[in-house]
Amino acid sequence: MQILCEGLDLADAVLKVSKAIAAKTTNPVLEGIKLVAEDDTLTLFATDLELSIEKKIRAQVKEEGSCVVPGKFFSEYVKKLTNDKIELTLEQNNGLKIKYLDSEGYIQCFAENEYPDINLTEFKDYFGISKNNLRELINKVIFSVAIDDSRPILRGCLIEVTKDVVKAVTSDGYRLSLTRKALTYSNMETSFIVPDKSLREISKLLDDSDEQVNVYVSSNFLMVDQGDIKIFTRLLEGEFLNYKQIIMASNKDTVITVNKAQLVDSLERASLLSKIGQNNLVKFDIKEDTMLLTSNSEIGNIREKINIVLEGKDLLIAFNARYFLEAFRVIDDEFVKINFQGPTNPCTITPVDGEKEEYLYLILPVRMIN
Amino acid sequence: MQILCEGLDLADAVLKVSKAIAAKTTNPVLEGIKLVAEDDTLTLFATDLELSIEKKIRAQVKEEGSCVVPGKFFSEYVKKLTNDKIELTLEQNNGLKIKYLDSEGYIQCFAENEYPDINLTEFKDYFGISKNNLRELINKVIFSVAIDDSRPILRGCLIEVTKDVVKAVTSDGYRLSLTRKALTYSNMETSFIVPDKSLREISKLLDDSDEQVNVYVSSNFLMVDQGDIKIFTRLLEGEFLNYKQIIMASNKDTVITVNKAQLVDSLERASLLSKIGQNNLVKFDIKEDTMLLTSNSEIGNIREKINIVLEGKDLLIAFNARYFLEAFRVIDDEFVKINFQGPTNPCTITPVDGEKEEYLYLILPVRMIN
């Protein structure tokens, strides 16, 4: 193998595929990046067996061939070689020579026959969505994925695809996040569960644009195809929560409309004190046209008064303030509705314009001893 | 005590003095910030017994008085109260009420009689220097202060003041950094040693300006007076290295002139490999008009060729690349001179224009087995 390419192209490609390099692995070859030179293209590929990323760049191929380079070192090295043309030559003892200007490096490669052959099955079904919508779909729910392994299926995000719409749902058992986005095309109605790490990387690799991207789905795999970069991920097997049943329960006894920014400021201040007590607990006292947020700890207390519009009954209820703050961070609206059903049932945060059904964040309260 | 002040002023003042709050202390009151309301001023003060910071802001004092508030919580709280007027009221049970808009907090204060009375002695001697020059004086040497306590005096920075010039010197035993700056005024010729933590905070609190700042020195203390903010620090006791003797030794056998940016790029690449070997060792092979930098590890090797102008003998010598990179980070010149005296003596980095004597960085080589 011998090729000539632009340093900037190579650095960009290596940066992107290196997100799929296995961080902790008992199989060192998975720390590698596979390079394949063919026609006028250099293809870079990395996988941790769950997430795989493939990126193609233009190259002048003097001799076709392939090798597997140590990923972390190669990525740091080419990051510092962005100004020049780079020549890569595979030498006889499986060492890769990297030449630029008057200087050069030499890296020992992994044995290529040890590199796994990921069986990326044929994809038939796909849907089309704008890059911005796909990124938002992910970012608006990914924060509430479970962080422990007690229910492994909750480490994933449920994606439901219909003809026009895609929904994403996550839950860590204490709260549930749901958002929906329009599709530009779909030839299927299905649902599947994507591991959170894969979704985070997919979101980062989508540039800020309204261009369409195609998402292919098979029984075990999902592939996001952006042309010169393809991202593959295994899907999780199992049953997700029956989220429809959870959110179907009506909660209309107490409905408030509130300015989001104001509530965020007050919650942030109130939770400073509750962080000291390490419970993050903030009480909501809803009465007529005001909501009083209070928090306590041994060093003091904070009382924040907020104007609201109330429909329904007064209510005293307590929450982990962090759950509200994390949901509000991904809500763009100026005003939101919060819907309660007594002090022991979950509340939901929804758009003021209920017709939109654009998002729903459900949060369990903390029980109080009265 | 009862006062009314601007949230923004209070947040800024608390942020500044909180740099002197003790991080790890067996005396909890040192985690406090002392507030004193008098005339039309609120004075904030914090100390860890080594570094002390005092900042004054304008306030409408309704009732004079003082208290010591928990520093970390108070600082996080007022950081989130920058839009409004704030009223602080000390209540009978030594609790401070913080009122803003319709909301309020209440914090339990420390017993004021437990707060230390720092004896800030009278200062006679001082020198004047522009804020930019003082900040640069610190930043250009602080990185090579010793990080372990084997020789406690090397945890400080030697400052030498004459009529027109101030010099700063640091050394961790493997390298030595020296820089000099012009003074605008001085009524003394003296030298003293300032703890590195204090210097770092002094540097951060100096705004980017050519305004003069006065630095007062007594036998045990130094005080940087910026008008509304005063920073006090204890001085270290003991003898610093005899740095003049160390840098007097001539090193002229091999003198090279080199483009700094080019050398930095090459050193960064070469040190990627030496980092894997964990020695950070890079060999310099100086011959005629080129310098070849090489590094090795089990996974490969890198050879970087750089054009130089050489006066004197060829030389093969090895260094910890990090020491060069850290010195170059604070050198603004496009070209520098590096002066060697054989493979076992220290080298020095100096300006190309030797008359300037603006800086000198001395670095010990790593011995090689030949």
PDB file of N, CA, C and O in Angstrom, chain A residues 73 76-77 80-81 100 102-108 268-269 272-273 276 299-305, chain B residues 73 76-77 80-81 100 102-108 268-269 272-273 276 299-305:
ATOM      1  N   PHE A  73      -2.463   6.653  18.822  1.00  0.00           N
ATOM      2  CA  PHE A  73      -1.238   7.333  18.415  1.00  0.00           C
ATOM      3  C   PHE A  73      -1.377   7.939  17.027  1.00  0.00           C
ATOM      4  O   PHE A  73      -1.010   9.092  16.790  1.00  0.00           O
ATOM      5  N   GLU A  76      -3.409  11.163  17.181  1.00  0.00           N
ATOM      6  CA  GLU A  76      -2.683  12.321  17.723  1.00  0.00           C
ATOM      7  C   GLU A  76      -1.613  12.814  16.755  1.00  0.00           C
ATOM      8  O   GLU A  76      -1.343  14.011  16.667  1.00  0.00           O
ATOM      9  N   TYR A  77      -1.025  11.893  16.052  1.00  0.00           N
ATOM     10  CA  TYR A  77       0.067  12.240  15.132  1.00  0.00           C
ATOM     11  C   TYR A  77      -0.474  13.043  13.955  1.00  0.00           C
ATOM     12  O   TYR A  77       0.001  14.147  13.666  1.00  0.00           O
ATOM     13  N   LYS A  80      -1.472  16.681  14.167  1.00  0.00           N
ATOM     14  CA  LYS A  80      -0.406  17.687  14.116  1.00  0.00           C
ATOM     15  C   LYS A  80       0.239  17.781  12.733  1.00  0.00           C
ATOM     16  O   LYS A  80       1.330  18.326  12.592  1.00  0.00           O
ATOM     17  N   LEU A  81      -0.409  17.236  11.722  1.00  0.00           N
ATOM     18  CA  LEU A  81       0.156  17.233  10.361  1.00  0.00           C
ATOM     19  C   LEU A  81      -0.847  17.773   9.361  1.00  0.00           C
ATOM     20  O   LEU A  81      -1.048  17.213   8.301  1.00  0.00           O
ATOM     21  N   TYR A 100       6.267  13.438   5.442  1.00  0.00           N
ATOM     22  CA  TYR A 100       5.741  14.802   5.239  1.00  0.00           C
ATOM     23  C   TYR A 100       6.937  15.729   5.228  1.00  0.00           C
ATOM     24  O   TYR A 100       7.852  15.607   6.029  1.00  0.00           O
ATOM     25  N   ASP A 102      10.366  17.212   5.055  1.00  0.00           N
ATOM     26  CA  ASP A 102      11.642  16.490   5.148  1.00  0.00           C
ATOM     27  C   ASP A 102      11.633  15.469   6.271  1.00  0.00           C
ATOM     28  O   ASP A 102      12.654  14.869   6.587  1.00  0.00           O
ATOM     29  N   SER A 103      10.494  15.295   6.937  1.00  0.00           N
ATOM     30  CA  SER A 103      10.470  14.478   8.146  1.00  0.00           C
ATOM     31  C   SER A 103       9.643  13.227   7.932  1.00  0.00           C
ATOM     32  O   SER A 103       8.926  13.104   6.934  1.00  0.00           O
ATOM     33  N   GLU A 104       9.729  12.279   8.870  1.00  0.00           N
ATOM     34  CA  GLU A 104       8.963  11.055   8.717  1.00  0.00           C
ATOM     35  C   GLU A 104       8.805  10.322  10.043  1.00  0.00           C
ATOM     36  O   GLU A 104       9.600  10.473  10.963  1.00  0.00           O
ATOM     37  N   GLY A 105       7.743   9.520  10.104  1.00  0.00           N
ATOM     38  CA  GLY A 105       7.537   8.656  11.251  1.00  0.00           C
ATOM     39  C   GLY A 105       7.341   7.232  10.756  1.00  0.00           C
ATOM     40  O   GLY A 105       7.100   6.995   9.561  1.00  0.00           O
ATOM     41  N   TYR A 106       7.441   6.297  11.666  1.00  0.00           N
ATOM     42  CA  TYR A 106       7.326   4.887  11.311  1.00  0.00           C
ATOM     43  C   TYR A 106       6.554   4.215  12.444  1.00  0.00           C
ATOM     44  O   TYR A 106       6.937   4.327  13.612  1.00  0.00           O
ATOM     45  N   ILE A 107       5.427   3.582  12.107  1.00  0.00           N
ATOM     46  CA  ILE A 107       4.618   2.925  13.146  1.00  0.00           C
ATOM     47  C   ILE A 107       4.434   1.458  12.824  1.00  0.00           C
ATOM     48  O   ILE A 107       4.089   1.103  11.695  1.00  0.00           O
ATOM     49  N   GLN A 108       4.563   0.642  13.850  1.00  0.00           N
ATOM     50  CA  GLN A 108       4.303  -0.782  13.718  1.00  0.00           C
ATOM     51  C   GLN A 108       2.784  -1.008  13.674  1.00  0.00           C
ATOM     52  O   GLN A 108       2.074  -0.536  14.549  1.00  0.00           O
ATOM     53  N   GLU A 268     -32.341  26.908  40.102  1.00  0.00           N
ATOM     54  CA  GLU A 268     -30.884  26.838  40.265  1.00  0.00           C
ATOM     55  C   GLU A 268     -30.461  27.376  41.624  1.00  0.00           C
ATOM     56  O   GLU A 268     -29.592  26.804  42.274  1.00  0.00           O
ATOM     57  N   ARG A 269     -31.058  28.497  42.015  1.00  0.00           N
ATOM     58  CA  ARG A 269     -30.702  29.045  43.331  1.00  0.00           C
ATOM     59  C   ARG A 269     -31.162  28.100  44.441  1.00  0.00           C
ATOM     60  O   ARG A 269     -30.395  27.771  45.341  1.00  0.00           O
ATOM     61  N   LEU A 272     -29.022  25.073  45.030  1.00  0.00           N
ATOM     62  CA  LEU A 272     -27.701  25.262  45.651  1.00  0.00           C
ATOM     63  C   LEU A 272     -27.708  24.739  47.070  1.00  0.00           C
ATOM     64  O   LEU A 272     -26.777  24.069  47.511  1.00  0.00           O
ATOM     65  N   LEU A 273     -28.777  25.049  47.785  1.00  0.00           N
ATOM     66  CA  LEU A 273     -28.870  24.617  49.176  1.00  0.00           C
ATOM     67  C   LEU A 273     -29.166  23.131  49.273  1.00  0.00           C
ATOM     68  O   LEU A 273     -28.606  22.425  50.102  1.00  0.00           O
ATOM     69  N   ILE A 276     -26.246  20.882  49.069  1.00  0.00           N
ATOM     70  CA  ILE A 276     -25.467  20.721  50.304  1.00  0.00           C
ATOM     71  C   ILE A 276     -26.042  19.575  51.118  1.00  0.00           C
ATOM     72  O   ILE A 276     -25.322  18.750  51.659  1.00  0.00           O
ATOM     73  N   ILE A 299     -27.306  24.805  56.810  1.00  0.00           N
ATOM     74  CA  ILE A 299     -26.715  26.150  56.835  1.00  0.00           C
ATOM     75  C   ILE A 299     -27.715  27.261  56.509  1.00  0.00           C
ATOM     76  O   ILE A 299     -27.391  28.426  56.632  1.00  0.00           O
ATOM     77  N   GLY A 300     -28.934  26.916  56.089  1.00  0.00           N
ATOM     78  CA  GLY A 300     -29.889  27.984  55.830  1.00  0.00           C
ATOM     79  C   GLY A 300     -31.071  27.526  55.021  1.00  0.00           C
ATOM     80  O   GLY A 300     -31.334  26.330  54.914  1.00  0.00           O
ATOM     81  N   ASN A 301     -31.804  28.482  54.436  1.00  0.00           N
ATOM     82  CA  ASN A 301     -32.923  28.122  53.581  1.00  0.00           C
ATOM     83  C   ASN A 301     -33.136  29.183  52.511  1.00  0.00           C
ATOM     84  O   ASN A 301     -32.676  30.313  52.641  1.00  0.00           O
ATOM     85  N   ILE A 302     -33.815  28.805  51.421  1.00  0.00           N
ATOM     86  CA  ILE A 302     -34.088  29.724  50.322  1.00  0.00           C
ATOM     87  C   ILE A 302     -35.566  29.608  49.960  1.00  0.00           C
ATOM     88  O   ILE A 302     -36.109  28.506  49.916  1.00  0.00           O
ATOM     89  N   ARG A 303     -36.222  30.758  49.734  1.00  0.00           N
ATOM     90  CA  ARG A 303     -37.631  30.803  49.332  1.00  0.00           C
ATOM     91  C   ARG A 303     -37.733  31.648  48.065  1.00  0.00           C
ATOM     92  O   ARG A 303     -37.457  32.846  48.102  1.00  0.00           O
ATOM     93  N   GLU A 304     -38.133  31.022  46.967  1.00  0.00           N
ATOM     94  CA  GLU A 304     -38.231  31.715  45.682  1.00  0.00           C
ATOM     95  C   GLU A 304     -39.695  31.801  45.274  1.00  0.00           C
ATOM     96  O   GLU A 304     -40.378  30.778  45.191  1.00  0.00           O
ATOM     97  N   LYS A 305     -40.165  33.023  44.968  1.00  0.00           N
ATOM     98  CA  LYS A 305     -41.559  33.203  44.591  1.00  0.00           C
ATOM     99  C   LYS A 305     -41.664  33.454  43.088  1.00  0.00           C
ATOM    100  O   LYS A 305     -40.937  34.278  42.540  1.00  0.00           O
TER     101      LYS A 305
ATOM    102  N   PHE B  73     -20.790  28.647  49.546  1.00  0.00           N
ATOM    103  CA  PHE B  73     -22.215  28.758  49.260  1.00  0.00           C
ATOM    104  C   PHE B  73     -22.592  30.185  48.895  1.00  0.00           C
ATOM    105  O   PHE B  73     -23.316  30.425  47.923  1.00  0.00           O
ATOM    106  N   GLU B  76     -21.577  30.963  45.312  1.00  0.00           N
ATOM    107  CA  GLU B  76     -22.437  30.354  44.288  1.00  0.00           C
ATOM    108  C   GLU B  76     -23.809  31.030  44.233  1.00  0.00           C
ATOM    109  O   GLU B  76     -24.403  31.163  43.170  1.00  0.00           O
ATOM    110  N   TYR B  77     -24.271  31.436  45.400  1.00  0.00           N
ATOM    111  CA  TYR B  77     -25.599  32.043  45.495  1.00  0.00           C
ATOM    112  C   TYR B  77     -25.604  33.411  44.796  1.00  0.00           C
ATOM    113  O   TYR B  77     -26.418  33.665  43.908  1.00  0.00           O
ATOM    114  N   LYS B  80     -25.647  33.880  41.061  1.00  0.00           N
ATOM    115  CA  LYS B  80     -26.924  33.727  40.361  1.00  0.00           C
ATOM    116  C   LYS B  80     -27.888  34.871  40.662  1.00  0.00           C
ATOM    117  O   LYS B  80     -29.088  34.752  40.433  1.00  0.00           O
ATOM    118  N   LEU B  81     -27.369  35.962  41.209  1.00  0.00           N
ATOM    119  CA  LEU B  81     -28.229  37.100  41.579  1.00  0.00           C
ATOM    120  C   LEU B  81     -27.684  38.393  40.993  1.00  0.00           C
ATOM    121  O   LEU B  81     -27.593  39.410  41.671  1.00  0.00           O
ATOM    122  N   TYR B 100     -34.033  39.692  47.535  1.00  0.00           N
ATOM    123  CA  TYR B 100     -33.968  40.176  46.149  1.00  0.00           C
ATOM    124  C   TYR B 100     -35.345  39.956  45.555  1.00  0.00           C
ATOM    125  O   TYR B 100     -35.959  38.919  45.769  1.00  0.00           O
ATOM    126  N   ASP B 102     -38.960  39.319  44.998  1.00  0.00           N
ATOM    127  CA  ASP B 102     -39.930  38.799  45.966  1.00  0.00           C
ATOM    128  C   ASP B 102     -39.372  37.626  46.755  1.00  0.00           C
ATOM    129  O   ASP B 102     -40.087  36.993  47.524  1.00  0.00           O
ATOM    130  N   SER B 103     -38.107  37.270  46.517  1.00  0.00           N
ATOM    131  CA  SER B 103     -37.574  36.036  47.088  1.00  0.00           C
ATOM    132  C   SER B 103     -36.503  36.350  48.121  1.00  0.00           C
ATOM    133  O   SER B 103     -36.052  37.488  48.245  1.00  0.00           O
ATOM    134  N   GLU B 104     -36.110  35.322  48.877  1.00  0.00           N
ATOM    135  CA  GLU B 104     -35.081  35.562  49.886  1.00  0.00           C
ATOM    136  C   GLU B 104     -34.422  34.260  50.325  1.00  0.00           C
ATOM    137  O   GLU B 104     -34.973  33.167  50.206  1.00  0.00           O
ATOM    138  N   GLY B 105     -33.193  34.416  50.819  1.00  0.00           N
ATOM    139  CA  GLY B 105     -32.491  33.283  51.402  1.00  0.00           C
ATOM    140  C   GLY B 105     -32.032  33.661  52.793  1.00  0.00           C
ATOM    141  O   GLY B 105     -32.042  34.833  53.174  1.00  0.00           O
ATOM    142  N   TYR B 106     -31.640  32.663  53.545  1.00  0.00           N
ATOM    143  CA  TYR B 106     -31.210  32.892  54.919  1.00  0.00           C
ATOM    144  C   TYR B 106     -30.031  31.951  55.166  1.00  0.00           C
ATOM    145  O   TYR B 106     -30.147  30.748  54.947  1.00  0.00           O
ATOM    146  N   ILE B 107     -28.878  32.514  55.573  1.00  0.00           N
ATOM    147  CA  ILE B 107     -27.703  31.677  55.820  1.00  0.00           C
ATOM    148  C   ILE B 107     -27.199  31.883  57.227  1.00  0.00           C
ATOM    149  O   ILE B 107     -27.059  33.022  57.692  1.00  0.00           O
ATOM    150  N   GLN B 108     -26.844  30.787  57.865  1.00  0.00           N
ATOM    151  CA  GLN B 108     -26.233  30.835  59.187  1.00  0.00           C
ATOM    152  C   GLN B 108     -24.772  31.279  59.045  1.00  0.00           C
ATOM    153  O   GLN B 108     -24.024  30.703  58.267  1.00  0.00           O
ATOM    154  N   GLU B 268       6.482  18.713  19.313  1.00  0.00           N
ATOM    155  CA  GLU B 268       5.182  18.152  19.716  1.00  0.00           C
ATOM    156  C   GLU B 268       4.959  16.787  19.064  1.00  0.00           C
ATOM    157  O   GLU B 268       4.481  15.864  19.707  1.00  0.00           O
ATOM    158  N   ARG B 269       5.311  16.687  17.782  1.00  0.00           N
ATOM    159  CA  ARG B 269       5.142  15.389  17.120  1.00  0.00           C
ATOM    160  C   ARG B 269       6.097  14.359  17.707  1.00  0.00           C
ATOM    161  O   ARG B 269       5.698  13.250  18.060  1.00  0.00           O
ATOM    162  N   LEU B 272       5.099  12.902  21.003  1.00  0.00           N
ATOM    163  CA  LEU B 272       3.966  11.958  21.034  1.00  0.00           C
ATOM    164  C   LEU B 272       4.465  10.551  21.293  1.00  0.00           C
ATOM    165  O   LEU B 272       3.895   9.804  22.081  1.00  0.00           O
ATOM    166  N   LEU B 273       5.530  10.181  20.608  1.00  0.00           N
ATOM    167  CA  LEU B 273       6.075   8.832  20.767  1.00  0.00           C
ATOM    168  C   LEU B 273       6.794   8.681  22.089  1.00  0.00           C
ATOM    169  O   LEU B 273       6.672   7.655  22.756  1.00  0.00           O
ATOM    170  N   ILE B 276       4.645   7.824  24.980  1.00  0.00           N
ATOM    171  CA  ILE B 276       4.270   6.419  25.121  1.00  0.00           C
ATOM    172  C   ILE B 276       5.329   5.678  25.926  1.00  0.00           C
ATOM    173  O   ILE B 276       5.020   4.880  26.802  1.00  0.00           O
ATOM    174  N   ILE B 299       6.410   1.140  19.627  1.00  0.00           N
ATOM    175  CA  ILE B 299       5.490   1.085  18.487  1.00  0.00           C
ATOM    176  C   ILE B 299       6.034   1.786  17.249  1.00  0.00           C
ATOM    177  O   ILE B 299       5.441   1.686  16.186  1.00  0.00           O
ATOM    178  N   GLY B 300       7.150   2.497  17.348  1.00  0.00           N
ATOM    179  CA  GLY B 300       7.678   3.121  16.150  1.00  0.00           C
ATOM    180  C   GLY B 300       8.706   4.193  16.443  1.00  0.00           C
ATOM    181  O   GLY B 300       9.259   4.250  17.552  1.00  0.00           O
ATOM    182  N   ASN B 301       9.000   5.034  15.447  1.00  0.00           N
ATOM    183  CA  ASN B 301       9.934   6.138  15.655  1.00  0.00           C
ATOM    184  C   ASN B 301       9.574   7.327  14.780  1.00  0.00           C
ATOM    185  O   ASN B 301       8.859   7.184  13.797  1.00  0.00           O
ATOM    186  N   ILE B 302      10.044   8.504  15.192  1.00  0.00           N
ATOM    187  CA  ILE B 302       9.784   9.733  14.432  1.00  0.00           C
ATOM    188  C   ILE B 302      11.105  10.477  14.242  1.00  0.00           C
ATOM    189  O   ILE B 302      11.912  10.535  15.172  1.00  0.00           O
ATOM    190  N   ARG B 303      11.310  10.994  13.020  1.00  0.00           N
ATOM    191  CA  ARG B 303      12.513  11.776  12.715  1.00  0.00           C
ATOM    192  C   ARG B 303      12.070  13.099  12.107  1.00  0.00           C
ATOM    193  O   ARG B 303      11.504  13.120  11.016  1.00  0.00           O
ATOM    194  N   GLU B 304      12.364  14.201  12.799  1.00  0.00           N
ATOM    195  CA  GLU B 304      11.960  15.526  12.332  1.00  0.00           C
ATOM    196  C   GLU B 304      13.200  16.336  11.973  1.00  0.00           C
ATOM    197  O   GLU B 304      14.100  16.498  12.785  1.00  0.00           O
ATOM    198  N   LYS B 305      13.214  16.875  10.748  1.00  0.00           N
ATOM    199  CA  LYS B 305      14.373  17.644  10.304  1.00  0.00           C
ATOM    200  C   LYS B 305      14.036  19.136  10.310  1.00  0.00           C
ATOM    201  O   LYS B 305      13.002  19.542   9.786  1.00  0.00           O
TER     202      LYS B 305
END
